[in-house]
Amino acid sequence: MKIICVMGARPNFVKVAALYRAFTKYPEFSVKLLHTGQHHDDAMYRVFLKQLELPDPDFSLDVHGGSHTEQTAYIMLGFEKVLLSERPDMVVVVGDVNSSLACALVAAKEAIRVIHVEAGLRSGDKRMPEEVNRILIDHISDELFVSERSAITNLHSENIEPGKIHFVGNVMIDSLVFSRKRAEELSVFKRFGLQSKAYFVMTMHRPSNVDSTDQLTGLMALVKAACELRPLIFPVHPRTKANLERYGIWDDLGKMNGLILLPPQGYLEFINLVANSMLVITDSGGVQEETTFLGVPCITLRENTERPVTIDGGTNYLAGCSQMDAAIAVVKKILNGKQKQSSLPELWDGFASDRIAQLVKEKYIK
């Protein structure tokens, strides 16, 4: 069976790495990797391939930048050529980025099976491009592999055929389990004279948080308040940095006491920083999952999350993105030892990808 696995943005590399390891255990599968180019520079791409032990992609579309529509359209045009040439039996897409939607659409129109890994997640907010992507991908996919039980409920409410839905666990956690020992050996935080569990980590990249001067100003107030409590390590996403420079905030940020600004980190380096932190402030979906697995408190600057299991049972707190005082209140609560009890979500055990490969083999290879 010929399979093409699609990668676009950083989180895709983490998920596809686990799937690639699982599928290539079986001689019945021939797996090829396609990189759309959505994240393409070394800091956002090449280092992830190396650290996750992925080979170079078999196909690269080199599509990046532009509006959501332009990006999706150019990926569709490029991927169509690959499909017509390769005629795979199956296309695997992960998550909710434009690359996943674009390639799923082309495959569906060419009557090629679409597998969606991390299906059924919903924030309930269609202003998020990712929410639109998730819904569309799920409704054109042949098999839907979900990471938490709330996703099953979501898919049932949208009248998705139950036989397509498979609860397998979280492939993001598979890569974390696979890489954790190597990440622990790095001790990145020690380069800055810090002790384990004595600093905060922040990541921020969503348009709702970084695309307006008002939001960035509020974010800087949060950074200043956090730095007054503990040192703060802030790996800065290219989009965030560009906007900080555009609005004349970047230089002021660099002068804050207790703030350590870093470029985007490799996968292992970032896991090392998060695992040893006291808490994380983020707007990333994947970081909500990683912190829950690692048992690190996470404060999410969003009005909603498509990963409710990280709040209901995990270490995540939803603080909104307009009232920065609310986020600091949660920080102080955690520092005072009043963090909630957490538990590991069901089937977040490092074997989700193996379950997926086994299910696909049993259903499609006779």
Coordinates of C-alpha atoms in Angstrom, one line a residue:
M1 CA 0.0 0.0 0.0
K2 CA 1.4 3.4 -1.1
I3 CA 0.9 6.1 1.5
I4 CA 1.8 9.8 1.3
C5 CA 2.1 11.6 4.6
V6 CA 1.7 15.4 4.4
M7 CA 3.7 17.9 6.5
G8 CA 3.4 21.6 6.5
A9 CA 4.0 23.4 9.8
R10 CA 6.2 22.5 12.8
P11 CA 3.5 20.5 14.7
N12 CA 3.0 18.3 11.6
F13 CA 6.6 17.2 11.7
V14 CA 6.2 16.0 15.3
K15 CA 3.1 14.0 14.5
V16 CA 4.2 12.6 11.2
A17 CA 7.5 11.4 12.7
A18 CA 5.6 9.1 15.0
L19 CA 3.4 7.9 12.2
Y20 CA 6.3 7.3 9.9
R21 CA 8.0 5.1 12.5
A22 CA 4.8 3.1 13.0
F23 CA 4.0 2.6 9.3
T24 CA 7.5 1.7 8.3
K25 CA 7.6 -1.2 10.7
Y26 CA 5.4 -3.1 8.3
P27 CA 6.8 -4.2 4.9
E28 CA 3.2 -4.0 3.5
F29 CA 3.4 -0.2 3.5
S30 CA 5.4 2.0 1.2
V31 CA 5.5 5.5 2.9
K32 CA 6.6 8.7 1.3
L33 CA 6.8 12.1 2.9
L34 CA 5.6 15.4 1.3
H35 CA 6.5 18.8 2.7
T36 CA 4.3 21.7 1.4
G37 CA 6.7 24.4 2.5
Q38 CA 4.4 26.1 5.0
H39 CA 7.3 26.2 7.5
H40 CA 10.5 26.2 5.6
D41 CA 13.5 27.8 7.2
D42 CA 16.0 25.8 9.2
A43 CA 14.8 26.9 12.6
M44 CA 11.2 25.9 11.8
Y45 CA 11.9 22.9 9.6
R46 CA 15.3 21.3 9.0
V47 CA 16.2 21.0 12.7
F48 CA 12.9 19.2 13.4
L49 CA 13.6 16.6 10.7
K50 CA 17.0 15.9 12.2
Q51 CA 15.9 15.7 15.8
L52 CA 12.8 13.6 15.1
E53 CA 14.9 11.3 12.9
L54 CA 12.8 11.9 9.8
P55 CA 14.4 11.5 6.3
D56 CA 14.3 14.3 3.8
P57 CA 10.9 14.5 2.2
D58 CA 10.3 12.7 -1.0
F59 CA 8.4 15.7 -2.4
S60 CA 8.7 19.4 -1.6
L61 CA 6.1 21.9 -2.9
D62 CA 8.0 25.0 -1.7
V63 CA 4.8 26.9 -1.0
H64 CA 5.0 29.5 1.8
G65 CA 3.7 32.9 2.6
G66 CA 0.6 34.6 1.1
S67 CA -2.9 34.8 2.4
H68 CA -4.8 31.7 3.6
T69 CA -6.5 31.4 0.2
E70 CA -3.3 31.8 -1.8
Q71 CA -1.4 29.3 0.4
T72 CA -4.2 26.7 0.1
A73 CA -4.6 27.2 -3.6
Y74 CA -0.9 26.9 -4.5
I75 CA -0.6 23.8 -2.3
M76 CA -3.6 22.2 -4.0
L77 CA -2.1 22.9 -7.4
G78 CA 1.3 21.4 -6.4
F79 CA -0.1 18.4 -4.7
E80 CA -2.4 17.5 -7.6
K81 CA 0.7 17.0 -9.8
V82 CA 2.2 14.7 -7.1
L83 CA -1.0 12.6 -6.8
L84 CA -1.5 12.2 -10.5
S85 CA 2.1 11.0 -10.9
E86 CA 2.3 8.8 -7.8
R87 CA -1.3 7.5 -7.5
P88 CA -1.0 6.5 -3.8
D89 CA -3.6 4.4 -2.1
M90 CA -3.9 6.7 0.8
V91 CA -3.0 10.2 1.9
V92 CA -2.4 10.9 5.6
V93 CA -3.0 14.4 6.9
V94 CA -2.5 15.6 10.5
G95 CA -3.9 18.4 12.6
D96 CA -5.6 21.5 11.2
V97 CA -3.2 23.7 9.2
N98 CA -3.8 24.9 5.6
S99 CA -1.5 22.2 4.2
S100 CA -3.7 19.5 5.7
L101 CA -6.9 20.9 4.3
A102 CA -5.4 21.6 0.8
C103 CA -4.0 18.1 0.4
A104 CA -7.1 16.4 1.8
L105 CA -9.3 18.3 -0.7
V106 CA -7.1 17.2 -3.7
A107 CA -7.0 13.6 -2.5
A108 CA -10.7 13.5 -2.0
K109 CA -11.4 14.9 -5.5
E110 CA -9.1 12.2 -7.0
A111 CA -10.9 9.5 -5.1
I112 CA -7.9 8.6 -3.0
R113 CA -8.5 7.6 0.6
V114 CA -7.9 10.4 3.2
I115 CA -6.8 9.6 6.7
H116 CA -7.1 12.4 9.3
V117 CA -5.1 12.0 12.4
E118 CA -6.1 14.3 15.3
A119 CA -9.7 14.4 14.0
G120 CA -12.8 15.8 15.8
L121 CA -11.2 18.6 17.8
R122 CA -13.4 21.7 18.0
S123 CA -13.0 25.1 19.6
G124 CA -16.4 26.2 18.6
D125 CA -14.9 29.4 17.1
K126 CA -15.1 29.6 13.3
R127 CA -13.2 32.9 13.3
M128 CA -10.1 30.6 13.7
P129 CA -8.9 29.4 10.3
E130 CA -7.9 26.2 11.9
E131 CA -11.4 25.5 13.1
V132 CA -12.7 25.8 9.5
N133 CA -9.9 23.5 8.3
R134 CA -10.7 20.8 11.0
I135 CA -14.4 20.7 10.1
L136 CA -13.8 20.4 6.4
I137 CA -11.1 17.8 6.7
D138 CA -13.2 15.6 8.9
H139 CA -16.1 15.6 6.5
I140 CA -14.1 14.5 3.5
S141 CA -12.0 11.9 5.3
D142 CA -12.4 8.2 5.0
E143 CA -10.9 7.4 8.4
L144 CA -10.8 9.6 11.5
F145 CA -8.3 9.0 14.3
V146 CA -9.0 10.9 17.5
S147 CA -6.9 11.8 20.5
E148 CA -9.5 12.5 23.2
R149 CA -13.1 11.3 23.8
S150 CA -14.6 14.8 23.4
A151 CA -13.6 14.5 19.7
I152 CA -15.9 11.5 19.3
T153 CA -18.8 13.5 20.7
N154 CA -18.1 16.3 18.3
L155 CA -18.0 14.0 15.3
H156 CA -21.2 12.2 16.3
S157 CA -22.9 15.6 16.6
E158 CA -21.9 16.4 13.0
N159 CA -23.4 13.1 11.8
I160 CA -20.1 11.5 10.9
E161 CA -20.4 7.8 10.2
P162 CA -19.4 6.1 13.5
G163 CA -17.5 3.3 11.6
K164 CA -15.0 5.9 10.5
I165 CA -14.1 7.1 14.0
H166 CA -11.3 5.5 16.0
F167 CA -10.1 6.5 19.4
V168 CA -6.3 5.8 19.4
G169 CA -4.7 8.4 21.6
N170 CA -2.3 11.3 20.8
V171 CA 0.4 10.9 18.2
M172 CA 2.1 14.2 19.5
I173 CA 2.7 12.4 22.7
D174 CA 4.3 9.4 20.8
S175 CA 7.1 11.7 19.6
L176 CA 7.5 13.2 23.1
V177 CA 7.9 9.8 24.6
F178 CA 10.3 8.8 21.9
S179 CA 12.4 11.9 22.3
R180 CA 12.2 12.7 26.1
K181 CA 15.4 11.0 27.2
R182 CA 17.5 12.9 24.6
A183 CA 15.7 16.2 25.5
E184 CA 16.5 15.6 29.2
E185 CA 20.2 15.4 28.5
L186 CA 20.4 18.9 27.0
S187 CA 19.8 21.1 30.1
V188 CA 19.3 24.2 28.0
F189 CA 18.1 26.3 30.9
K190 CA 21.5 26.0 32.6
R191 CA 23.0 28.1 29.8
F192 CA 21.3 31.1 31.3
G193 CA 22.3 30.4 34.9
L194 CA 18.8 29.1 35.8
Q195 CA 17.7 26.2 38.0
S196 CA 15.1 23.6 37.2
K197 CA 11.5 24.7 38.2
A198 CA 12.7 28.2 38.8
Y199 CA 11.6 30.0 35.6
F200 CA 8.7 30.4 33.2
V201 CA 8.5 29.7 29.5
M202 CA 6.3 31.7 27.0
T203 CA 5.3 31.0 23.4
M204 CA 3.0 33.2 21.4
H205 CA 2.1 33.2 17.7
R206 CA -1.6 33.3 17.0
P207 CA -3.0 36.3 15.0
S208 CA -5.4 37.1 17.8
N209 CA -2.5 37.7 20.1
V210 CA 0.2 39.2 17.9
D211 CA -1.3 40.9 14.9
S212 CA -2.4 44.1 16.5
T213 CA -0.6 46.8 18.5
D214 CA -3.3 46.7 21.2
Q215 CA -2.8 43.0 21.8
L216 CA 0.9 43.2 21.7
T217 CA 0.9 46.1 24.1
G218 CA -1.2 44.0 26.5
L219 CA 1.1 41.0 25.9
M220 CA 4.1 43.1 26.9
A221 CA 2.4 44.1 30.1
L222 CA 2.0 40.5 30.9
V223 CA 5.6 39.7 30.1
K224 CA 6.7 42.6 32.4
A225 CA 4.5 41.3 35.2
A226 CA 5.7 37.7 34.8
C227 CA 9.4 38.8 34.8
E228 CA 8.8 40.5 38.2
L229 CA 7.9 37.1 39.6
R230 CA 10.4 34.7 37.9
P231 CA 12.8 34.8 34.9
L232 CA 10.9 34.3 31.7
I233 CA 12.3 32.4 28.6
F234 CA 10.6 33.5 25.4
P235 CA 11.5 31.8 22.2
V236 CA 10.1 34.2 19.7
H237 CA 8.1 33.0 16.6
P238 CA 9.1 34.7 13.4
R239 CA 5.5 36.1 13.0
T240 CA 5.6 37.5 16.5
K241 CA 9.0 39.1 16.1
A242 CA 8.1 40.7 12.8
N243 CA 5.0 42.3 14.4
L244 CA 7.0 43.4 17.4
E245 CA 9.4 45.1 15.1
R246 CA 6.7 46.6 12.9
Y247 CA 4.9 48.2 15.9
G248 CA 8.2 49.5 17.5
I249 CA 8.0 47.2 20.5
W250 CA 10.9 44.9 20.0
D251 CA 13.6 47.1 21.3
D252 CA 11.7 47.8 24.5
L253 CA 11.1 44.1 25.0
G254 CA 14.8 43.5 24.9
K255 CA 15.4 45.9 27.8
M256 CA 13.2 44.1 30.3
N257 CA 14.9 42.6 33.3
G258 CA 14.5 38.9 33.8
L259 CA 13.5 38.3 30.2
I260 CA 15.5 35.9 28.0
L261 CA 14.6 36.2 24.3
L262 CA 15.5 33.3 22.1
P263 CA 15.0 32.4 18.4
P264 CA 12.7 29.5 17.7
Q265 CA 14.1 26.4 19.4
G266 CA 14.6 22.9 18.1
Y267 CA 12.2 20.2 19.2
L268 CA 14.5 18.7 21.8
E269 CA 15.6 22.1 23.2
F270 CA 12.1 23.3 23.6
I271 CA 10.9 20.1 25.4
N272 CA 13.9 20.5 27.7
L273 CA 12.9 24.1 28.5
V274 CA 9.3 23.2 29.1
A275 CA 9.9 20.1 31.2
N276 CA 12.1 22.0 33.6
S277 CA 10.0 25.1 33.8
M278 CA 7.7 26.1 36.7
L279 CA 4.9 27.0 34.2
V280 CA 4.3 27.9 30.6
I281 CA 2.3 30.7 29.1
T282 CA 1.2 30.0 25.5
D283 CA -1.4 30.1 22.8
S284 CA -0.3 26.9 21.1
G285 CA -2.5 23.8 20.9
G286 CA 0.4 21.4 20.9
V287 CA 2.0 23.0 24.0
Q288 CA -1.2 22.5 25.9
E289 CA -0.9 18.8 25.2
E290 CA 2.9 18.6 25.9
T291 CA 2.6 20.4 29.3
T292 CA -0.3 18.1 30.3
F293 CA 1.8 15.0 29.6
L294 CA 4.8 16.5 31.4
G295 CA 2.8 17.7 34.4
V296 CA 3.8 21.3 33.9
P297 CA 1.1 24.0 34.6
C298 CA 0.1 25.8 31.4
I299 CA -1.8 29.1 31.1
T300 CA -3.4 29.5 27.6
L301 CA -4.0 33.0 26.3
R302 CA -7.1 32.1 24.2
E303 CA -10.8 32.5 24.7
N304 CA -11.4 28.8 23.8
T305 CA -9.5 25.6 23.2
E306 CA -10.1 22.6 20.9
R307 CA -8.3 20.4 23.5
P308 CA -10.7 20.4 26.5
V309 CA -9.1 17.3 28.0
T310 CA -6.0 19.5 28.9
I311 CA -8.3 21.6 31.0
D312 CA -10.7 19.0 32.4
G313 CA -8.1 16.6 33.4
G314 CA -4.7 18.1 32.5
T315 CA -2.6 21.0 33.7
N316 CA -4.0 23.7 31.4
Y317 CA -5.8 26.9 32.5
L318 CA -7.8 29.0 29.9
A319 CA -7.1 32.6 30.7
G320 CA -8.5 34.4 27.7
C321 CA -6.6 36.8 25.5
S322 CA -7.9 40.2 26.4
Q323 CA -7.5 40.4 30.2
M324 CA -3.8 40.0 31.0
D325 CA -4.5 40.5 34.7
A326 CA -6.4 37.3 34.7
A327 CA -3.4 35.4 33.4
I328 CA -1.1 36.9 36.1
A329 CA -3.7 36.0 38.7
V330 CA -3.4 32.4 37.6
V331 CA 0.4 32.6 37.7
K332 CA 0.3 33.9 41.3
K333 CA -2.1 31.2 42.2
I334 CA 0.2 28.5 40.9
L335 CA 3.2 30.1 42.6
N336 CA 1.3 29.9 45.9
G337 CA 1.0 26.2 45.4
K338 CA -2.7 26.2 44.5
Q339 CA -2.5 24.4 41.2
K340 CA -5.1 21.8 40.3
Q341 CA -4.6 18.1 40.4
S342 CA -4.0 16.6 37.0
S343 CA -4.0 13.2 35.4
L344 CA -2.7 11.7 32.2
P345 CA -5.4 11.6 29.5
E346 CA -6.6 8.2 28.3
L347 CA -4.3 6.5 25.8
W348 CA -1.7 9.2 25.9
D349 CA 0.9 6.5 26.3
G350 CA 3.2 6.7 23.3
F351 CA 1.5 4.1 21.2
A352 CA -1.2 6.0 19.3
S353 CA 0.7 5.7 16.0
D354 CA 1.2 2.0 16.4
R355 CA -2.6 1.6 16.9
I356 CA -3.2 3.7 13.8
A357 CA -0.9 1.6 11.6
Q358 CA -2.3 -1.6 13.0
L359 CA -5.9 -0.5 12.3
V360 CA -5.1 0.6 8.7
K361 CA -3.3 -2.7 8.1
E362 CA -6.2 -4.8 9.3
K363 CA -8.8 -2.9 7.4
Y364 CA -7.1 -2.3 4.0
I365 CA -4.4 -5.0 3.5
K366 CA -5.9 -8.4 3.0

